[in-house]
Amino acid sequence: MNAAPRERLALGVLARLPLFQSVSRQHFAEVVRQARSLHYRRGQLVAKRGEPVPGLFAVAYGMVKLELHGSAGAERILRLVGPSQTFGEIALFRQQPLLLDAVAVVDTGLILVPAATLLTLIETDAHFARGLVASLCQRLHAMVSDFEATTLHGATERLAAYLQSLAASPEAARVTLPAAKKLIAARLGMTKETFSRALGGLARDGLVRVAGRSIELLDRERLERAVRGNTLRQP
Amino acid sequence: MNAAPRERLALGVLARLPLFQSVSRQHFAEVVRQARSLHYRRGQLVAKRGEPVPGLFAVAYGMVKLELHGSAGAERILRLVGPSQTFGEIALFRQQPLLLDAVAVVDTGLILVPAATLLTLIETDAHFARGLVASLCQRLHAMVSDFEATTLHGATERLAAYLQSLAASPEAARVTLPAAKKLIAARLGMTKETFSRALGGLARDGLVRVAGRSIELLDRERLERAVRGNTLRQP
DNA sequence: TAAGGAATTTGACTCATATCAAATTCGCCC
DNA sequence: GGGCGAATTTGATATGAGTCAAATTCCTTA
């Protein structure tokens, strides 16, 4: 009377992933059977730099940060992984050491699908292979996009773009930051101070109204322009 | 008497790619049959931002730069693709617009494998699927590594790391830049001026000796330390 | 081999963002 | 409901790298 609820949890989470959408019922059942459910406390290390990753993690609840460490104590969050998102794919075929630490930001539940299961599935189920390739391509695309933003756009631009991306629809006028501002800042590649000032600037200019983590987008139009319009705007 | 030499060229280039290592002889022959050979003059556009990519490109000779464009005219080279390297994989399953321009840096020969061919091959040949996933993971890993360098390490550090990476063996004492310094600079995420100063700095400190594009690594030890040892070093 | 243009280097100066420091405010737990 | 520690904001200052400009050096092409 323990395995059953666990399987149900895994089932629910995994079934929702795009990755398994096109997998046959049978093969999917096998994945669920081999999946394990894990729980981490806020602050606990899920995976450590340089160490092997056991497989694919899917977040059931809570949040995990994937963080890079620089020469000094400097940190940069590569990705904040929330419910129904996954991480660990990169390490599936790891010949290189893992570059980042994965840390639970709050109490977090994860579903772990062992690497072996997935490797087998690639050979067995062509649909899955296709799905996996597609999802890796998507991740790669997102990464390039992030890379571009970090390298080529200013702090306020990045923030504006992020706020836009949080809004589900083009009309949605209210978004909620999924984590502490300090973390969002690190995710966007800036310090908490710069983040605070950039958000303050948008508020002063009347583009948004801020109330804690809840942010009202007052002027999507101008916000969109802020995404492109660098600090330098040609009049 | 035109198809034959072309096929031979494609065969040679494609056979060398890790991607096709584990593909059966038959399937590989089919890939070669469907591949096309293309030639570009220095400066010509191979693929354009926002437009569809027809498939996977493998460089036979020459070099292609993949460049991102910022708000202003700012550019950043994501990757310099040389002989026996490939690009265009990301776009295989593209739902998002292509983010970068691909431009021939010198006169360049490319082998194009149509996307459809590869998509079919995934379904047909499980070994290929595995290889493709592996190669995407590797690309992703390289990208994270680049991301870390750009975000968390200083210009001189990045240059030192790059020089190290150019050296085939840990003993090799002489490396040659694969392209103009201006391009290498953009690849490393800095301006040509900063590149020049950083390299000058390494030379002044006796870590390297520079003669045009040929660079002698005088002190691999200290160079290695320069990779980590940020501007701030704790004594 | 000379001329012309590109690539590279060097110098002076600017700017966006990081740092350091301190004041406030927010969220919880008892 | 008050008090503590964490999160956030705000101010002052420092700095790495970009920008602009000009001097040189390298390659090619004629």
XYZ file of C-alpha atoms (C1' of nucleotides) in Angstrom:
530
model
C 0.000 0.000 0.000
C 2.867 2.214 -0.789
C 3.762 1.310 -4.294
C 0.314 1.983 -5.632
C 0.028 5.678 -4.748
C 3.583 6.184 -5.878
C 2.896 4.690 -9.236
C -0.137 6.850 -9.525
C 1.930 9.945 -8.819
C 4.548 8.947 -11.353
C 1.856 8.121 -13.839
C 0.216 11.496 -13.496
C 3.418 13.448 -13.852
C 4.999 11.409 -16.608
C 1.805 11.133 -18.634
C 1.736 14.891 -18.870
C 5.194 15.175 -20.398
C 5.385 15.891 -24.128
C 8.238 13.441 -24.210
C 5.966 10.463 -23.646
C 2.989 11.632 -25.642
C 3.607 9.363 -28.548
C 4.840 6.349 -26.635
C 2.698 3.225 -26.833
C 0.590 2.352 -23.826
C 2.675 -0.730 -23.157
C 6.032 0.950 -23.261
C 4.772 3.796 -21.155
C 3.554 1.380 -18.500
C 7.031 -0.064 -18.389
C 8.520 3.385 -17.906
C 6.152 4.073 -15.039
C 7.047 0.745 -13.475
C 10.741 1.535 -13.500
C 10.359 5.111 -12.358
C 11.107 6.014 -8.775
C 9.711 8.823 -6.724
C 12.115 10.956 -4.684
C 11.691 13.748 -2.206
C 14.069 16.525 -1.322
C 14.022 19.199 1.319
C 14.544 22.834 0.508
C 18.230 23.372 -0.084
C 19.099 19.722 -0.657
C 21.420 18.754 -3.471
C 19.750 16.620 -6.148
C 22.765 16.228 -8.413
C 26.281 17.464 -8.018
C 28.828 18.842 -10.440
C 31.121 16.177 -11.801
C 29.030 13.282 -10.587
C 26.954 10.910 -12.663
C 23.259 11.579 -13.187
C 21.087 8.486 -12.773
C 18.519 9.422 -15.389
C 15.782 11.811 -16.286
C 14.145 13.817 -13.504
C 10.613 15.119 -13.765
C 9.374 17.598 -11.189
C 6.124 16.525 -9.515
C 5.936 19.476 -7.144
C 8.344 22.115 -5.895
C 11.252 23.548 -7.824
C 14.842 22.748 -8.682
C 17.519 25.209 -9.741
C 20.306 24.198 -12.085
C 23.234 26.395 -11.266
C 26.599 27.039 -12.792
C 29.547 28.117 -10.682
C 32.182 30.540 -11.805
C 35.786 31.003 -10.756
C 34.825 33.092 -7.778
C 31.693 32.398 -5.752
C 29.682 33.774 -8.637
C 26.670 31.729 -9.576
C 24.344 31.706 -12.483
C 21.117 29.789 -12.748
C 20.813 28.018 -16.050
C 17.246 26.955 -15.545
C 14.556 26.914 -12.881
C 12.699 23.652 -13.258
C 9.123 23.606 -12.026
C 6.238 21.121 -11.984
C 5.830 19.062 -15.161
C 9.224 20.069 -16.415
C 12.241 17.813 -16.691
C 15.988 17.942 -16.382
C 18.883 15.552 -16.745
C 18.395 14.728 -20.411
C 21.754 16.146 -21.338
C 23.455 13.682 -19.085
C 21.820 10.677 -20.724
C 24.813 10.142 -22.934
C 27.345 11.740 -20.754
C 30.948 11.436 -21.675
C 31.704 14.768 -20.136
C 31.343 15.663 -16.476
C 28.135 17.311 -15.348
C 28.738 21.049 -15.266
C 26.129 22.164 -12.816
C 24.582 21.547 -9.445
C 20.894 20.754 -9.160
C 19.438 22.020 -5.896
C 15.901 21.897 -4.534
C 14.740 25.465 -3.990
C 11.786 24.396 -1.866
C 10.588 20.997 -0.703
C 10.380 19.089 -3.922
C 9.091 15.811 -5.316
C 10.799 14.271 -8.311
C 10.135 11.291 -10.523
C 13.297 9.618 -11.691
C 13.295 7.568 -14.870
C 16.537 5.568 -14.995
C 18.802 6.252 -17.940
C 18.813 2.579 -18.895
C 15.050 2.620 -19.302
C 15.239 5.467 -21.745
C 18.146 4.042 -23.683
C 16.200 0.846 -24.150
C 13.127 2.761 -25.140
C 14.997 4.558 -27.896
C 15.787 1.239 -29.522
C 12.337 -0.173 -28.947
C 10.043 2.675 -29.753
C 10.771 4.851 -32.762
C 8.078 7.298 -31.757
C 9.828 7.876 -28.494
C 13.144 8.402 -30.242
C 11.511 11.017 -32.402
C 9.972 12.681 -29.392
C 13.260 12.699 -27.541
C 15.095 14.224 -30.471
C 12.375 16.831 -30.792
C 12.570 17.695 -27.129
C 16.353 17.964 -27.221
C 16.112 20.250 -30.227
C 13.674 22.394 -28.362
C 15.930 22.588 -25.353
C 18.816 23.520 -27.612
C 16.741 26.219 -29.204
C 15.759 27.645 -25.843
C 19.391 27.617 -24.870
C 20.482 29.532 -27.946
C 17.746 32.017 -27.256
C 18.961 32.462 -23.698
C 22.492 32.753 -24.883
C 21.536 35.487 -27.257
C 19.637 37.353 -24.578
C 22.458 37.163 -22.062
C 25.157 38.160 -24.495
C 23.421 40.657 -26.682
C 20.675 42.285 -24.651
C 20.752 44.617 -21.676
C 19.431 43.816 -18.230
C 16.144 45.697 -18.560
C 15.512 44.139 -21.955
C 16.009 40.678 -20.523
C 13.670 41.411 -17.671
C 10.989 42.757 -19.994
C 11.289 39.693 -22.200
C 11.014 37.454 -19.178
C 7.885 39.165 -17.931
C 6.324 38.814 -21.358
C 7.187 35.137 -21.414
C 5.504 34.621 -18.058
C 2.218 35.937 -19.373
C 0.258 32.996 -20.703
C -1.763 34.943 -23.242
C -1.065 38.268 -24.922
C -3.928 39.734 -22.900
C -3.044 38.348 -19.487
C -2.243 41.386 -17.447
C -1.029 39.826 -14.246
C 1.898 37.481 -13.758
C 3.483 35.941 -10.700
C 7.186 35.336 -10.316
C 7.696 31.604 -9.812
C 10.439 32.095 -7.223
C 12.210 34.645 -5.064
C 13.491 37.687 -6.923
C 17.033 36.778 -6.012
C 16.609 33.539 -7.958
C 14.898 35.132 -10.919
C 17.740 37.622 -11.049
C 20.320 34.852 -11.136
C 18.253 33.106 -13.786
C 18.338 36.242 -15.902
C 22.051 36.658 -15.427
C 22.118 39.700 -13.200
C 22.544 40.488 -9.528
C 19.572 41.008 -7.258
C 20.443 44.692 -7.069
C 20.394 45.154 -10.812
C 17.159 43.190 -10.984
C 15.575 45.406 -8.382
C 16.642 48.547 -10.179
C 15.516 47.297 -13.570
C 12.088 46.333 -12.258
C 11.879 49.620 -10.415
C 12.653 51.384 -13.658
C 9.844 49.638 -15.525
C 7.483 50.525 -12.693
C 8.573 54.165 -12.665
C 7.949 54.366 -16.383
C 4.480 52.990 -15.870
C 4.988 49.736 -17.771
C 4.222 47.553 -14.765
C 2.896 47.752 -11.233
C 4.690 45.591 -8.684
C 3.212 44.057 -5.544
C 5.672 41.562 -4.135
C 5.915 38.680 -6.550
C 2.768 39.652 -8.299
C 3.325 41.958 -11.219
C 0.705 43.727 -13.251
C 1.620 44.391 -16.851
C 0.152 47.817 -17.501
C 1.371 48.378 -21.022
C 2.163 45.278 -23.056
C 2.825 47.469 -26.038
C 5.623 49.459 -24.524
C 6.854 46.398 -22.688
C 7.249 44.677 -26.024
C 9.186 47.633 -27.256
C 11.391 47.501 -24.179
C 12.317 43.948 -25.154
C 13.900 45.142 -28.350
C 14.581 48.809 -27.758
C 17.942 48.628 -26.103
C 19.169 51.377 -23.848
C 19.942 53.156 -27.068
C 16.839 53.939 -29.025
C 16.969 55.622 -32.371
C 14.257 58.310 -32.460
C 30.119 11.980 -65.006
C 29.083 14.551 -62.510
C 27.081 12.579 -60.054
C 29.828 10.112 -59.407
C 32.498 12.483 -58.065
C 29.860 14.308 -56.094
C 28.724 11.146 -54.444
C 32.263 10.331 -53.655
C 32.760 13.682 -51.980
C 29.591 13.306 -49.964
C 30.550 9.786 -49.063
C 33.926 10.830 -47.774
C 32.615 13.648 -45.656
C 29.546 11.933 -44.315
C 31.331 8.674 -43.572
C 33.617 10.545 -41.252
C 30.821 11.951 -39.101
C 30.266 10.336 -35.718
C 26.560 10.692 -36.417
C 26.614 7.991 -39.067
C 29.126 5.680 -37.476
C 26.589 3.139 -36.344
C 24.275 3.354 -39.327
C 23.950 0.230 -41.418
C 25.694 0.164 -44.781
C 22.381 0.142 -46.594
C 20.844 3.060 -44.809
C 24.012 5.030 -45.126
C 24.080 4.484 -48.860
C 20.576 5.900 -49.006
C 21.675 8.971 -47.071
C 24.539 9.525 -49.475
C 22.181 9.145 -52.411
C 19.885 11.835 -51.123
C 22.618 14.205 -50.053
C 23.436 17.187 -52.197
C 26.667 19.054 -52.506
C 26.630 22.857 -52.354
C 29.237 25.528 -52.800
C 29.337 29.008 -51.388
C 31.594 31.963 -51.952
C 33.220 33.800 -49.100
C 30.597 36.012 -47.491
C 27.587 34.213 -48.964
C 24.585 33.488 -46.781
C 23.943 29.786 -46.268
C 20.895 30.107 -44.041
C 19.054 33.156 -42.864
C 17.405 34.096 -39.599
C 13.733 33.270 -39.518
C 13.824 31.105 -42.595
C 13.484 27.345 -42.780
C 16.562 25.146 -42.816
C 16.427 22.365 -45.392
C 18.367 19.813 -43.392
C 21.700 18.941 -41.914
C 24.796 20.619 -43.321
C 28.212 19.021 -43.149
C 31.260 21.090 -44.039
C 33.452 19.481 -46.684
C 35.946 22.332 -46.890
C 36.009 25.955 -45.816
C 34.240 27.418 -42.832
C 30.823 28.682 -41.826
C 30.048 31.068 -38.999
C 26.771 30.874 -37.110
C 26.060 34.331 -35.841
C 23.539 35.850 -33.517
C 22.428 39.449 -33.922
C 21.623 41.742 -31.041
C 19.375 44.772 -30.799
C 22.043 47.044 -32.175
C 24.429 45.905 -34.865
C 26.184 43.804 -32.253
C 27.051 40.304 -33.348
C 28.150 37.226 -31.585
C 29.379 34.060 -33.203
C 27.788 31.002 -31.681
C 29.973 28.559 -33.489
C 32.610 28.396 -36.192
C 31.948 25.257 -38.181
C 34.914 23.748 -39.960
C 35.592 20.663 -42.080
C 33.906 17.476 -40.865
C 31.666 19.379 -38.531
C 27.943 19.823 -38.925
C 25.234 22.362 -38.275
C 21.504 22.617 -38.709
C 20.533 19.772 -36.391
C 18.629 22.084 -34.105
C 16.353 23.056 -36.898
C 15.389 19.472 -37.691
C 12.313 19.757 -35.556
C 11.853 23.412 -35.781
C 8.715 24.938 -34.440
C 10.527 28.113 -33.593
C 12.184 30.445 -36.075
C 15.869 30.012 -36.720
C 17.708 32.473 -34.527
C 20.930 32.885 -36.401
C 22.507 33.525 -39.757
C 24.904 31.015 -41.267
C 27.537 32.675 -43.434
C 30.455 31.231 -45.352
C 33.636 32.791 -43.995
C 35.708 31.610 -46.937
C 34.828 29.676 -50.069
C 33.080 26.667 -48.675
C 31.736 23.293 -49.738
C 28.811 21.784 -47.900
C 26.979 18.495 -48.021
C 23.294 18.851 -47.339
C 21.309 15.912 -46.026
C 17.593 16.731 -46.335
C 15.614 16.803 -43.119
C 13.142 14.249 -44.443
C 15.917 11.740 -44.943
C 16.968 12.027 -41.354
C 13.457 11.916 -39.971
C 12.859 8.706 -41.870
C 16.139 7.321 -40.697
C 15.194 7.872 -37.071
C 12.202 5.617 -37.495
C 14.077 3.066 -39.527
C 17.380 2.754 -37.783
C 17.460 2.668 -34.009
C 21.239 2.955 -34.007
C 21.004 6.198 -35.852
C 18.408 7.507 -33.438
C 20.752 6.719 -30.611
C 23.633 8.400 -32.363
C 21.578 11.470 -33.074
C 20.453 11.745 -29.483
C 24.021 11.345 -28.343
C 25.240 14.017 -30.689
C 22.521 16.423 -29.630
C 23.421 15.825 -25.996
C 27.008 16.583 -26.787
C 26.092 19.787 -28.554
C 23.957 20.744 -25.591
C 26.816 20.064 -23.244
C 29.187 22.177 -25.290
C 26.632 24.929 -25.266
C 26.286 24.884 -21.498
C 30.032 24.987 -21.236
C 30.182 28.013 -23.522
C 27.391 29.624 -21.628
C 29.268 29.208 -18.398
C 32.439 30.634 -19.860
C 30.732 33.660 -21.327
C 28.731 34.452 -18.242
C 31.091 33.563 -15.475
C 34.622 33.952 -16.750
C 36.625 36.986 -17.743
C 37.907 37.707 -21.238
C 41.490 36.580 -20.598
C 40.262 33.405 -18.943
C 38.129 32.596 -21.936
C 40.996 33.199 -24.289
C 43.339 31.017 -22.249
C 40.758 28.236 -22.190
C 40.300 28.533 -25.914
C 44.018 28.295 -26.608
C 44.214 25.218 -24.430
C 41.324 23.672 -26.293
C 43.062 24.248 -29.606
C 46.078 22.237 -28.526
C 45.479 18.660 -29.565
C 47.641 17.068 -26.882
C 48.747 18.416 -23.511
C 52.265 18.603 -24.899
C 51.533 20.320 -28.183
C 53.214 23.675 -27.894
C 52.045 25.330 -31.045
C 48.527 26.088 -32.157
C 47.068 27.934 -35.110
C 43.949 30.049 -34.968
C 41.430 28.568 -37.401
C 40.226 31.978 -38.568
C 40.898 35.715 -38.443
C 41.333 37.124 -34.945
C 38.278 39.272 -35.416
C 36.205 36.113 -35.832
C 37.809 34.278 -32.957
C 37.112 37.299 -30.807
C 33.438 37.292 -31.773
C 33.354 33.556 -31.123
C 34.715 34.146 -27.637
C 32.242 36.892 -26.969
C 34.524 39.895 -26.983
C 35.507 42.670 -29.366
C 38.617 42.456 -31.507
C 40.195 45.163 -29.355
C 39.653 43.257 -26.143
C 40.919 40.099 -27.811
C 44.059 41.852 -28.948
C 44.719 43.235 -25.487
C 44.058 39.929 -23.777
C 46.396 38.063 -26.091
C 48.959 40.820 -25.703
C 48.679 40.419 -21.959
C 49.362 36.696 -22.105
C 52.353 37.363 -24.331
C 53.716 40.075 -22.045
C 53.468 37.685 -19.107
C 55.422 35.105 -21.045
C 52.624 32.527 -21.302
C 52.595 32.548 -25.090
C 54.523 33.848 -28.066
C 52.435 35.185 -30.922
C 53.347 35.204 -34.602
C 50.289 36.098 -36.630
C 47.804 33.273 -36.309
C 50.392 30.911 -35.035
C 50.709 30.885 -31.292
C 53.316 29.138 -29.233
C 52.198 28.021 -25.800
C 55.240 28.664 -23.650
C 53.860 27.725 -20.273
C 50.933 25.319 -20.282
C 51.060 25.251 -16.526
C 50.461 28.933 -15.983
C 48.090 29.005 -18.928
C 46.007 26.390 -17.202
C 46.026 28.509 -14.106
C 44.931 31.521 -16.126
C 41.882 29.534 -17.202
C 40.659 29.332 -13.629
C 42.510 32.123 -11.840
C 40.114 34.951 -12.488
C 41.264 38.527 -12.294
C 40.843 38.069 -8.581
C 43.138 35.432 -7.205
C 43.135 34.513 -3.590
C 46.781 34.260 -2.471
C 57.099 44.787 -56.203
C 54.083 48.632 -55.311
C 49.383 50.141 -54.007
C 45.286 49.610 -51.535
C 42.412 47.722 -48.439
C 41.677 44.722 -44.612
C 43.258 43.119 -40.211
C 45.335 44.189 -36.025
C 47.059 46.979 -32.455
C 47.131 50.889 -29.311
C 45.351 54.795 -26.727
C 41.811 57.647 -24.458
C 37.479 57.687 -22.681
C 32.566 55.988 -21.490
C 29.137 53.049 -19.636
C 26.479 49.195 -17.886
C 26.673 46.370 -14.241
C 28.939 44.485 -10.267
C 30.290 45.477 -5.446
C 29.991 47.052 -1.008
C 27.188 48.941 2.632
C 23.154 50.126 4.936
C 18.336 50.891 5.376
C 13.713 48.750 4.950
C 10.310 45.582 4.472
C 8.419 41.030 4.419
C 7.166 36.426 6.202
C 6.997 33.434 9.689
C 7.258 31.199 14.052
C 6.510 31.336 18.881
C 1.018 40.465 17.918
C 5.915 41.052 18.441
C 10.467 39.844 17.046
C 14.058 37.700 13.930
C 16.190 36.518 10.014
C 15.757 36.574 5.142
C 14.552 39.186 1.151
C 14.508 43.432 -1.107
C 15.591 48.057 -1.967
C 18.541 52.060 -2.246
C 22.852 54.677 -2.420
C 27.749 55.256 -3.431
C 31.587 53.639 -5.793
C 34.613 50.563 -8.633
C 35.705 48.211 -12.885
C 35.811 45.197 -16.984
C 34.946 45.618 -21.327
C 32.959 48.380 -25.100
C 33.419 52.426 -28.208
C 35.685 55.678 -30.976
C 39.728 57.077 -33.321
C 44.078 56.662 -35.225
C 48.417 54.340 -36.127
C 50.536 50.022 -38.030
C 51.143 45.853 -40.113
C 49.616 42.259 -43.287
C 48.035 40.425 -47.402
C 46.731 40.413 -51.900
C 46.041 41.874 -56.424
C 47.567 44.321 -60.235
